[in-house]
């Protein structure tokens, strides 16, 4: 009985250690992934109700969709998946797609299986990094803005104790970001307006589709199984030592402010679309647009 109790305790400890990894490693991806999805969905509802279901395709999709698909393709190459067919921008009303990446992989290969997670999340990661790169490239003082956001992102990830403080930090970060971005110098620069448009277009299409989420979950469960086995080894042989996997949280902490930037531009795009659509709807129909229903 003592043996089985001890074995059960080892499994529980390894499981708890694995669960403690989740918020730090993947919390930012899942939280901002959900926020970007909701923002993009509400924006499309606004466009569909006011300007027609295809209007948004010609406004931002032509610029944002290629980045979305390149995100998939990039991680396909990183994780050894074979790209069989790719279309960066090809609207198809029958299938409801705008672009696609078809790929194949060896289901017996763990590295390929893990890659499903990052390939599914590719548009979110690659799109956010693209916005940050454009911010650094096109906007004067963009590197300073990113440095300040990185510090705020580190705070949001867990260095404040309660939800109230998190929302406070979030609000202050948004205020700081807007004030540093929309300066007089930037507003008089054509490069800033190019950046603003591209950032909104990319963020509007960085959200994950249902097939993306499905692929992401396949890889996620494989990753969790691998993490559990690694933590099990630690619990058995080095019970007083923290798993080296926890050091990976520092890397993912760097991703949080990047995702934060993408979400801000997605939110800004939604608010801009909502204001314009509401004005048009008030003139046409005498009523506001409801972005929360189709």
PDB file of C-alpha atoms in Angstrom:
ATOM      1  CA  UNK A   1       0.000   0.000   0.000  1.00  0.00           C
ATOM      2  CA  UNK A   2       2.870   2.367   0.833  1.00  0.00           C
ATOM      3  CA  UNK A   3       4.340   1.731  -2.623  1.00  0.00           C
ATOM      4  CA  UNK A   4       1.107   2.616  -4.412  1.00  0.00           C
ATOM      5  CA  UNK A   5       0.562   5.647  -2.215  1.00  0.00           C
ATOM      6  CA  UNK A   6       4.090   6.814  -2.953  1.00  0.00           C
ATOM      7  CA  UNK A   7       3.640   6.256  -6.691  1.00  0.00           C
ATOM      8  CA  UNK A   8       0.355   8.164  -6.658  1.00  0.00           C
ATOM      9  CA  UNK A   9       2.016  11.048  -4.823  1.00  0.00           C
ATOM     10  CA  UNK A  10       4.836  11.157  -7.379  1.00  0.00           C
ATOM     11  CA  UNK A  11       2.333  11.312 -10.230  1.00  0.00           C
ATOM     12  CA  UNK A  12       0.362  14.039  -8.466  1.00  0.00           C
ATOM     13  CA  UNK A  13       3.504  16.092  -7.818  1.00  0.00           C
ATOM     14  CA  UNK A  14       4.579  15.780 -11.455  1.00  0.00           C
ATOM     15  CA  UNK A  15       1.085  16.738 -12.601  1.00  0.00           C
ATOM     16  CA  UNK A  16       0.947  19.786 -10.327  1.00  0.00           C
ATOM     17  CA  UNK A  17       4.392  20.880 -11.473  1.00  0.00           C
ATOM     18  CA  UNK A  18       3.203  20.637 -15.074  1.00  0.00           C
ATOM     19  CA  UNK A  19       0.038  22.610 -14.351  1.00  0.00           C
ATOM     20  CA  UNK A  20       2.069  25.368 -12.675  1.00  0.00           C
ATOM     21  CA  UNK A  21       3.947  25.819 -15.945  1.00  0.00           C
ATOM     22  CA  UNK A  22       0.827  26.578 -17.973  1.00  0.00           C
ATOM     23  CA  UNK A  23       0.129  30.223 -16.995  1.00  0.00           C
ATOM     24  CA  UNK A  24       3.728  31.324 -17.427  1.00  0.00           C
ATOM     25  CA  UNK A  25       4.435  29.483 -20.665  1.00  0.00           C
ATOM     26  CA  UNK A  26       1.144  29.655 -22.523  1.00  0.00           C
ATOM     27  CA  UNK A  27      -1.063  32.084 -20.605  1.00  0.00           C
ATOM     28  CA  UNK A  28      -0.132  35.059 -22.784  1.00  0.00           C
ATOM     29  CA  UNK A  29      -0.789  33.173 -26.017  1.00  0.00           C
ATOM     30  CA  UNK A  30      -4.197  31.927 -24.929  1.00  0.00           C
ATOM     31  CA  UNK A  31      -5.346  35.187 -23.321  1.00  0.00           C
ATOM     32  CA  UNK A  32      -4.250  37.500 -26.130  1.00  0.00           C
ATOM     33  CA  UNK A  33      -5.291  34.918 -28.700  1.00  0.00           C
ATOM     34  CA  UNK A  34      -8.827  35.075 -27.299  1.00  0.00           C
ATOM     35  CA  UNK A  35      -8.801  38.877 -27.130  1.00  0.00           C
ATOM     36  CA  UNK A  36      -7.611  39.179 -30.736  1.00  0.00           C
ATOM     37  CA  UNK A  37     -10.245  36.686 -31.863  1.00  0.00           C
ATOM     38  CA  UNK A  38     -13.053  38.616 -30.157  1.00  0.00           C
ATOM     39  CA  UNK A  39     -11.812  41.964 -31.434  1.00  0.00           C
ATOM     40  CA  UNK A  40     -11.529  40.672 -35.016  1.00  0.00           C
ATOM     41  CA  UNK A  41     -14.953  39.030 -34.846  1.00  0.00           C
ATOM     42  CA  UNK A  42     -16.656  42.184 -33.560  1.00  0.00           C
ATOM     43  CA  UNK A  43     -14.910  44.259 -36.234  1.00  0.00           C
ATOM     44  CA  UNK A  44     -16.116  41.936 -38.992  1.00  0.00           C
ATOM     45  CA  UNK A  45     -19.649  42.107 -37.602  1.00  0.00           C
ATOM     46  CA  UNK A  46     -19.489  45.901 -37.857  1.00  0.00           C
ATOM     47  CA  UNK A  47     -18.284  45.810 -41.461  1.00  0.00           C
ATOM     48  CA  UNK A  48     -20.744  43.106 -42.519  1.00  0.00           C
ATOM     49  CA  UNK A  49     -23.762  44.959 -41.102  1.00  0.00           C
ATOM     50  CA  UNK A  50     -22.790  48.348 -42.509  1.00  0.00           C
ATOM     51  CA  UNK A  51     -20.754  47.863 -45.676  1.00  0.00           C
ATOM     52  CA  UNK A  52     -21.359  44.220 -46.628  1.00  0.00           C
ATOM     53  CA  UNK A  53     -19.558  40.967 -45.776  1.00  0.00           C
ATOM     54  CA  UNK A  54     -16.784  41.437 -48.357  1.00  0.00           C
ATOM     55  CA  UNK A  55     -15.933  45.057 -47.585  1.00  0.00           C
ATOM     56  CA  UNK A  56     -13.377  44.226 -44.914  1.00  0.00           C
ATOM     57  CA  UNK A  57     -11.516  41.963 -47.352  1.00  0.00           C
ATOM     58  CA  UNK A  58     -10.628  44.904 -49.573  1.00  0.00           C
ATOM     59  CA  UNK A  59      -9.876  47.264 -46.687  1.00  0.00           C
ATOM     60  CA  UNK A  60      -7.339  45.246 -44.688  1.00  0.00           C
ATOM     61  CA  UNK A  61      -7.441  41.534 -45.573  1.00  0.00           C
ATOM     62  CA  UNK A  62      -5.282  41.953 -48.681  1.00  0.00           C
ATOM     63  CA  UNK A  63      -2.455  43.173 -46.410  1.00  0.00           C
ATOM     64  CA  UNK A  64      -3.159  41.177 -43.244  1.00  0.00           C
ATOM     65  CA  UNK A  65      -3.954  37.755 -44.703  1.00  0.00           C
ATOM     66  CA  UNK A  66      -0.518  37.193 -46.323  1.00  0.00           C
ATOM     67  CA  UNK A  67       1.133  37.813 -42.950  1.00  0.00           C
ATOM     68  CA  UNK A  68      -1.319  35.369 -41.354  1.00  0.00           C
ATOM     69  CA  UNK A  69      -0.446  32.639 -43.856  1.00  0.00           C
ATOM     70  CA  UNK A  70       3.275  33.377 -43.677  1.00  0.00           C
ATOM     71  CA  UNK A  71       3.002  32.773 -39.932  1.00  0.00           C
ATOM     72  CA  UNK A  72       1.795  29.243 -40.630  1.00  0.00           C
ATOM     73  CA  UNK A  73       4.419  28.687 -43.322  1.00  0.00           C
ATOM     74  CA  UNK A  74       7.281  29.992 -41.161  1.00  0.00           C
ATOM     75  CA  UNK A  75       6.646  27.485 -38.395  1.00  0.00           C
ATOM     76  CA  UNK A  76       6.041  24.712 -40.929  1.00  0.00           C
ATOM     77  CA  UNK A  77       9.628  25.233 -42.059  1.00  0.00           C
ATOM     78  CA  UNK A  78      10.955  25.487 -38.493  1.00  0.00           C
ATOM     79  CA  UNK A  79       9.342  22.203 -37.433  1.00  0.00           C
ATOM     80  CA  UNK A  80      10.013  20.226 -40.596  1.00  0.00           C
ATOM     81  CA  UNK A  81       6.495  20.057 -42.006  1.00  0.00           C
ATOM     82  CA  UNK A  82       6.244  19.798 -45.781  1.00  0.00           C
ATOM     83  CA  UNK A  83       4.258  22.624 -47.362  1.00  0.00           C
ATOM     84  CA  UNK A  84       2.213  21.025 -50.136  1.00  0.00           C
ATOM     85  CA  UNK A  85       0.243  24.091 -51.218  1.00  0.00           C
ATOM     86  CA  UNK A  86       0.110  27.727 -50.191  1.00  0.00           C
ATOM     87  CA  UNK A  87      -1.972  30.754 -51.144  1.00  0.00           C
ATOM     88  CA  UNK A  88      -1.210  34.011 -49.379  1.00  0.00           C
ATOM     89  CA  UNK A  89      -4.357  35.788 -50.566  1.00  0.00           C
ATOM     90  CA  UNK A  90      -7.145  34.115 -52.507  1.00  0.00           C
ATOM     91  CA  UNK A  91     -10.676  34.917 -51.294  1.00  0.00           C
ATOM     92  CA  UNK A  92     -13.039  31.987 -51.762  1.00  0.00           C
ATOM     93  CA  UNK A  93     -16.634  32.765 -50.852  1.00  0.00           C
ATOM     94  CA  UNK A  94     -17.745  29.135 -51.261  1.00  0.00           C
ATOM     95  CA  UNK A  95     -15.221  27.756 -48.773  1.00  0.00           C
ATOM     96  CA  UNK A  96     -15.112  30.893 -46.651  1.00  0.00           C
ATOM     97  CA  UNK A  97     -11.322  31.170 -46.885  1.00  0.00           C
ATOM     98  CA  UNK A  98      -9.085  34.091 -47.835  1.00  0.00           C
ATOM     99  CA  UNK A  99      -5.773  32.233 -47.913  1.00  0.00           C
ATOM    100  CA  UNK A 100      -4.389  28.884 -46.826  1.00  0.00           C
ATOM    101  CA  UNK A 101      -1.331  26.762 -46.130  1.00  0.00           C
ATOM    102  CA  UNK A 102      -1.599  23.017 -46.654  1.00  0.00           C
ATOM    103  CA  UNK A 103       1.121  20.886 -45.092  1.00  0.00           C
ATOM    104  CA  UNK A 104       1.940  17.296 -44.237  1.00  0.00           C
ATOM    105  CA  UNK A 105       4.051  15.711 -41.501  1.00  0.00           C
ATOM    106  CA  UNK A 106       5.081  12.433 -39.926  1.00  0.00           C
ATOM    107  CA  UNK A 107       2.593  11.677 -37.154  1.00  0.00           C
ATOM    108  CA  UNK A 108       5.155   9.407 -35.475  1.00  0.00           C
ATOM    109  CA  UNK A 109       7.643  12.264 -35.187  1.00  0.00           C
ATOM    110  CA  UNK A 110       7.338  14.040 -31.812  1.00  0.00           C
ATOM    111  CA  UNK A 111       9.073  17.155 -33.129  1.00  0.00           C
ATOM    112  CA  UNK A 112       6.502  17.367 -35.922  1.00  0.00           C
ATOM    113  CA  UNK A 113       3.702  16.820 -33.401  1.00  0.00           C
ATOM    114  CA  UNK A 114       4.984  19.620 -31.166  1.00  0.00           C
ATOM    115  CA  UNK A 115       5.217  21.803 -34.265  1.00  0.00           C
ATOM    116  CA  UNK A 116       1.435  21.636 -34.699  1.00  0.00           C
ATOM    117  CA  UNK A 117       1.067  23.924 -31.696  1.00  0.00           C
ATOM    118  CA  UNK A 118       3.340  26.629 -33.096  1.00  0.00           C
ATOM    119  CA  UNK A 119       2.054  26.239 -36.660  1.00  0.00           C
ATOM    120  CA  UNK A 120      -1.501  26.745 -35.382  1.00  0.00           C
ATOM    121  CA  UNK A 121      -0.421  29.746 -33.301  1.00  0.00           C
ATOM    122  CA  UNK A 122       1.833  31.016 -36.096  1.00  0.00           C
ATOM    123  CA  UNK A 123      -0.359  33.938 -37.242  1.00  0.00           C
ATOM    124  CA  UNK A 124      -0.616  35.214 -33.678  1.00  0.00           C
ATOM    125  CA  UNK A 125       3.134  35.034 -32.998  1.00  0.00           C
ATOM    126  CA  UNK A 126       4.393  35.993 -36.459  1.00  0.00           C
ATOM    127  CA  UNK A 127       1.813  38.746 -36.886  1.00  0.00           C
ATOM    128  CA  UNK A 128       2.625  40.301 -33.518  1.00  0.00           C
ATOM    129  CA  UNK A 129       6.361  40.184 -34.222  1.00  0.00           C
ATOM    130  CA  UNK A 130       5.745  41.784 -37.626  1.00  0.00           C
ATOM    131  CA  UNK A 131       3.918  44.709 -36.002  1.00  0.00           C
ATOM    132  CA  UNK A 132       6.728  45.182 -33.501  1.00  0.00           C
ATOM    133  CA  UNK A 133       9.297  45.110 -36.301  1.00  0.00           C
ATOM    134  CA  UNK A 134       7.345  47.721 -38.276  1.00  0.00           C
ATOM    135  CA  UNK A 135       7.047  49.859 -35.144  1.00  0.00           C
ATOM    136  CA  UNK A 136      10.810  49.740 -34.706  1.00  0.00           C
ATOM    137  CA  UNK A 137      11.425  50.316 -38.427  1.00  0.00           C
ATOM    138  CA  UNK A 138       8.956  53.061 -39.305  1.00  0.00           C
ATOM    139  CA  UNK A 139       8.113  54.992 -36.148  1.00  0.00           C
ATOM    140  CA  UNK A 140      10.597  57.474 -34.622  1.00  0.00           C
ATOM    141  CA  UNK A 141      11.256  56.455 -31.039  1.00  0.00           C
ATOM    142  CA  UNK A 142       9.638  53.089 -31.622  1.00  0.00           C
ATOM    143  CA  UNK A 143      12.372  51.256 -29.748  1.00  0.00           C
ATOM    144  CA  UNK A 144      11.699  53.367 -26.639  1.00  0.00           C
ATOM    145  CA  UNK A 145       7.979  52.592 -26.832  1.00  0.00           C
ATOM    146  CA  UNK A 146       8.767  48.872 -27.057  1.00  0.00           C
ATOM    147  CA  UNK A 147      11.147  49.047 -24.108  1.00  0.00           C
ATOM    148  CA  UNK A 148       8.477  50.635 -21.918  1.00  0.00           C
ATOM    149  CA  UNK A 149       5.891  48.090 -23.035  1.00  0.00           C
ATOM    150  CA  UNK A 150       8.237  45.230 -22.256  1.00  0.00           C
ATOM    151  CA  UNK A 151       8.500  46.445 -18.669  1.00  0.00           C
ATOM    152  CA  UNK A 152       4.718  46.739 -18.427  1.00  0.00           C
ATOM    153  CA  UNK A 153       4.286  43.290 -19.938  1.00  0.00           C
ATOM    154  CA  UNK A 154       6.626  41.780 -17.378  1.00  0.00           C
ATOM    155  CA  UNK A 155       4.442  43.306 -14.674  1.00  0.00           C
ATOM    156  CA  UNK A 156       1.193  42.039 -16.168  1.00  0.00           C
ATOM    157  CA  UNK A 157       2.518  38.463 -16.387  1.00  0.00           C
ATOM    158  CA  UNK A 158       2.464  37.993 -12.662  1.00  0.00           C
ATOM    159  CA  UNK A 159       4.480  40.469 -10.629  1.00  0.00           C
ATOM    160  CA  UNK A 160       1.370  42.210  -9.275  1.00  0.00           C
ATOM    161  CA  UNK A 161      -0.805  40.379  -6.741  1.00  0.00           C
ATOM    162  CA  UNK A 162      -4.386  41.042  -7.758  1.00  0.00           C
ATOM    163  CA  UNK A 163      -6.679  41.583 -10.742  1.00  0.00           C
ATOM    164  CA  UNK A 164      -7.252  45.203  -9.735  1.00  0.00           C
ATOM    165  CA  UNK A 165      -3.567  45.949  -9.993  1.00  0.00           C
ATOM    166  CA  UNK A 166      -3.355  44.098 -13.320  1.00  0.00           C
ATOM    167  CA  UNK A 167      -6.133  46.234 -14.826  1.00  0.00           C
ATOM    168  CA  UNK A 168      -4.469  49.328 -13.416  1.00  0.00           C
ATOM    169  CA  UNK A 169      -1.156  48.439 -15.025  1.00  0.00           C
ATOM    170  CA  UNK A 170      -2.966  47.567 -18.251  1.00  0.00           C
ATOM    171  CA  UNK A 171      -4.719  50.950 -18.315  1.00  0.00           C
ATOM    172  CA  UNK A 172      -1.521  52.851 -17.597  1.00  0.00           C
ATOM    173  CA  UNK A 173       0.279  50.881 -20.306  1.00  0.00           C
ATOM    174  CA  UNK A 174      -2.387  51.745 -22.869  1.00  0.00           C
ATOM    175  CA  UNK A 175      -2.273  55.408 -21.898  1.00  0.00           C
ATOM    176  CA  UNK A 176       1.525  55.470 -22.087  1.00  0.00           C
ATOM    177  CA  UNK A 177       1.535  53.626 -25.410  1.00  0.00           C
ATOM    178  CA  UNK A 178      -0.972  55.999 -27.025  1.00  0.00           C
ATOM    179  CA  UNK A 179       0.764  59.147 -25.733  1.00  0.00           C
ATOM    180  CA  UNK A 180       4.181  57.971 -26.949  1.00  0.00           C
ATOM    181  CA  UNK A 181       2.884  56.797 -30.310  1.00  0.00           C
ATOM    182  CA  UNK A 182       0.574  59.636 -31.336  1.00  0.00           C
ATOM    183  CA  UNK A 183       3.088  62.441 -30.942  1.00  0.00           C
ATOM    184  CA  UNK A 184       3.149  65.594 -33.049  1.00  0.00           C
ATOM    185  CA  UNK A 185       6.276  64.367 -34.805  1.00  0.00           C
ATOM    186  CA  UNK A 186       4.692  61.046 -35.716  1.00  0.00           C
ATOM    187  CA  UNK A 187       1.421  62.580 -36.865  1.00  0.00           C
ATOM    188  CA  UNK A 188       3.345  64.661 -39.412  1.00  0.00           C
ATOM    189  CA  UNK A 189       5.273  61.659 -40.730  1.00  0.00           C
ATOM    190  CA  UNK A 190       3.952  59.601 -43.660  1.00  0.00           C
ATOM    191  CA  UNK A 191       5.877  56.597 -42.331  1.00  0.00           C
ATOM    192  CA  UNK A 192       3.793  56.651 -39.159  1.00  0.00           C
ATOM    193  CA  UNK A 193       0.520  56.504 -41.130  1.00  0.00           C
ATOM    194  CA  UNK A 194       1.849  53.641 -43.239  1.00  0.00           C
ATOM    195  CA  UNK A 195       2.780  51.834 -40.047  1.00  0.00           C
ATOM    196  CA  UNK A 196      -0.610  52.532 -38.457  1.00  0.00           C
ATOM    197  CA  UNK A 197      -2.491  51.092 -41.421  1.00  0.00           C
ATOM    198  CA  UNK A 198      -0.277  47.994 -41.688  1.00  0.00           C
ATOM    199  CA  UNK A 199      -0.442  47.411 -37.920  1.00  0.00           C
ATOM    200  CA  UNK A 200      -4.236  47.504 -37.969  1.00  0.00           C
ATOM    201  CA  UNK A 201      -4.394  45.262 -41.048  1.00  0.00           C
ATOM    202  CA  UNK A 202      -2.017  42.671 -39.591  1.00  0.00           C
ATOM    203  CA  UNK A 203      -3.623  42.664 -36.133  1.00  0.00           C
ATOM    204  CA  UNK A 204      -7.099  42.356 -37.674  1.00  0.00           C
ATOM    205  CA  UNK A 205      -6.056  39.068 -39.275  1.00  0.00           C
ATOM    206  CA  UNK A 206      -3.706  37.676 -36.639  1.00  0.00           C
ATOM    207  CA  UNK A 207      -6.536  35.851 -34.889  1.00  0.00           C
ATOM    208  CA  UNK A 208      -6.747  32.074 -35.126  1.00  0.00           C
ATOM    209  CA  UNK A 209      -9.373  30.243 -37.171  1.00  0.00           C
ATOM    210  CA  UNK A 210     -11.076  27.059 -35.873  1.00  0.00           C
ATOM    211  CA  UNK A 211      -8.683  24.846 -37.927  1.00  0.00           C
ATOM    212  CA  UNK A 212      -5.749  26.808 -36.469  1.00  0.00           C
ATOM    213  CA  UNK A 213      -7.000  26.210 -32.936  1.00  0.00           C
ATOM    214  CA  UNK A 214      -7.571  22.521 -33.674  1.00  0.00           C
ATOM    215  CA  UNK A 215      -3.984  22.105 -34.893  1.00  0.00           C
ATOM    216  CA  UNK A 216      -2.723  24.113 -31.937  1.00  0.00           C
ATOM    217  CA  UNK A 217      -4.504  21.850 -29.447  1.00  0.00           C
ATOM    218  CA  UNK A 218      -3.054  18.713 -31.049  1.00  0.00           C
ATOM    219  CA  UNK A 219       0.439  20.013 -30.435  1.00  0.00           C
ATOM    220  CA  UNK A 220      -0.468  21.363 -27.007  1.00  0.00           C
ATOM    221  CA  UNK A 221      -1.458  17.954 -25.640  1.00  0.00           C
ATOM    222  CA  UNK A 222       1.787  16.434 -26.937  1.00  0.00           C
ATOM    223  CA  UNK A 223       3.764  19.242 -25.289  1.00  0.00           C
ATOM    224  CA  UNK A 224       1.949  18.707 -21.995  1.00  0.00           C
ATOM    225  CA  UNK A 225       2.693  14.973 -22.113  1.00  0.00           C
ATOM    226  CA  UNK A 226       6.386  15.658 -22.709  1.00  0.00           C
ATOM    227  CA  UNK A 227       6.432  18.210 -19.905  1.00  0.00           C
ATOM    228  CA  UNK A 228       4.767  15.733 -17.562  1.00  0.00           C
ATOM    229  CA  UNK A 229       7.368  13.047 -18.325  1.00  0.00           C
ATOM    230  CA  UNK A 230      10.240  15.505 -17.792  1.00  0.00           C
ATOM    231  CA  UNK A 231       8.750  16.700 -14.507  1.00  0.00           C
ATOM    232  CA  UNK A 232       8.190  13.088 -13.462  1.00  0.00           C
ATOM    233  CA  UNK A 233      11.922  12.459 -13.841  1.00  0.00           C
ATOM    234  CA  UNK A 234      12.649  15.517 -11.708  1.00  0.00           C
ATOM    235  CA  UNK A 235      10.247  14.409  -8.979  1.00  0.00           C
ATOM    236  CA  UNK A 236      11.802  10.929  -8.852  1.00  0.00           C
ATOM    237  CA  UNK A 237      15.498  11.805  -9.055  1.00  0.00           C
ATOM    238  CA  UNK A 238      15.729  15.463  -7.986  1.00  0.00           C
ATOM    239  CA  UNK A 239      12.671  16.126  -5.797  1.00  0.00           C
ATOM    240  CA  UNK A 240      14.158  19.261  -4.250  1.00  0.00           C
ATOM    241  CA  UNK A 241      15.117  20.817  -7.614  1.00  0.00           C
ATOM    242  CA  UNK A 242      12.879  22.960  -9.781  1.00  0.00           C
ATOM    243  CA  UNK A 243      12.421  21.681 -13.329  1.00  0.00           C
ATOM    244  CA  UNK A 244      14.507  23.466 -15.957  1.00  0.00           C
ATOM    245  CA  UNK A 245      11.254  24.008 -17.867  1.00  0.00           C
ATOM    246  CA  UNK A 246      10.422  26.874 -15.515  1.00  0.00           C
ATOM    247  CA  UNK A 247      13.308  28.861 -17.006  1.00  0.00           C
ATOM    248  CA  UNK A 248      11.362  28.893 -20.278  1.00  0.00           C
ATOM    249  CA  UNK A 249       8.861  31.252 -18.645  1.00  0.00           C
ATOM    250  CA  UNK A 250      11.419  34.049 -18.997  1.00  0.00           C
ATOM    251  CA  UNK A 251      11.374  33.598 -22.770  1.00  0.00           C
ATOM    252  CA  UNK A 252       7.593  33.656 -22.978  1.00  0.00           C
ATOM    253  CA  UNK A 253       7.545  36.753 -20.773  1.00  0.00           C
ATOM    254  CA  UNK A 254       9.238  38.538 -23.674  1.00  0.00           C
ATOM    255  CA  UNK A 255       6.342  37.531 -25.910  1.00  0.00           C
ATOM    256  CA  UNK A 256       3.656  39.135 -23.737  1.00  0.00           C
ATOM    257  CA  UNK A 257       4.383  42.793 -24.619  1.00  0.00           C
ATOM    258  CA  UNK A 258       4.598  41.775 -28.296  1.00  0.00           C
ATOM    259  CA  UNK A 259       1.120  40.234 -28.134  1.00  0.00           C
ATOM    260  CA  UNK A 260      -0.012  43.242 -26.127  1.00  0.00           C
ATOM    261  CA  UNK A 261       0.960  45.582 -28.988  1.00  0.00           C
ATOM    262  CA  UNK A 262      -0.959  43.489 -31.525  1.00  0.00           C
ATOM    263  CA  UNK A 263      -4.052  43.513 -29.338  1.00  0.00           C
ATOM    264  CA  UNK A 264      -3.914  47.293 -28.900  1.00  0.00           C
ATOM    265  CA  UNK A 265      -3.915  47.841 -32.658  1.00  0.00           C
ATOM    266  CA  UNK A 266      -6.691  45.304 -33.118  1.00  0.00           C
ATOM    267  CA  UNK A 267      -8.714  47.149 -30.475  1.00  0.00           C
ATOM    268  CA  UNK A 268      -7.939  50.504 -32.075  1.00  0.00           C
ATOM    269  CA  UNK A 269      -9.073  49.165 -35.456  1.00  0.00           C
ATOM    270  CA  UNK A 270     -12.309  47.893 -33.938  1.00  0.00           C
ATOM    271  CA  UNK A 271     -13.068  51.235 -32.285  1.00  0.00           C
ATOM    272  CA  UNK A 272     -12.318  53.137 -35.494  1.00  0.00           C
ATOM    273  CA  UNK A 273     -14.511  50.789 -37.549  1.00  0.00           C
ATOM    274  CA  UNK A 274     -17.297  50.997 -34.960  1.00  0.00           C
ATOM    275  CA  UNK A 275     -17.289  54.802 -34.916  1.00  0.00           C
ATOM    276  CA  UNK A 276     -17.328  55.117 -38.708  1.00  0.00           C
ATOM    277  CA  UNK A 277     -19.954  52.379 -39.137  1.00  0.00           C
ATOM    278  CA  UNK A 278     -22.166  53.889 -36.445  1.00  0.00           C
ATOM    279  CA  UNK A 279     -22.097  57.291 -38.131  1.00  0.00           C
ATOM    280  CA  UNK A 280     -23.026  55.713 -41.467  1.00  0.00           C
ATOM    281  CA  UNK A 281     -25.746  53.595 -39.855  1.00  0.00           C
ATOM    282  CA  UNK A 282     -27.226  56.584 -38.031  1.00  0.00           C
ATOM    283  CA  UNK A 283     -27.473  58.481 -41.314  1.00  0.00           C
ATOM    284  CA  UNK A 284     -28.939  55.505 -43.206  1.00  0.00           C
ATOM    285  CA  UNK A 285     -31.152  53.833 -40.637  1.00  0.00           C
ATOM    286  CA  UNK A 286     -31.233  56.117 -37.623  1.00  0.00           C
ATOM    287  CA  UNK A 287     -29.726  53.473 -35.326  1.00  0.00           C
ATOM    288  CA  UNK A 288     -26.367  52.360 -33.979  1.00  0.00           C
ATOM    289  CA  UNK A 289     -24.528  49.225 -35.062  1.00  0.00           C
ATOM    290  CA  UNK A 290     -24.444  46.305 -32.650  1.00  0.00           C
ATOM    291  CA  UNK A 291     -20.969  44.719 -33.032  1.00  0.00           C
ATOM    292  CA  UNK A 292     -21.679  41.810 -30.692  1.00  0.00           C
ATOM    293  CA  UNK A 293     -24.181  39.971 -32.905  1.00  0.00           C
ATOM    294  CA  UNK A 294     -23.988  38.855 -36.505  1.00  0.00           C
TER     295      UNK A 294
END
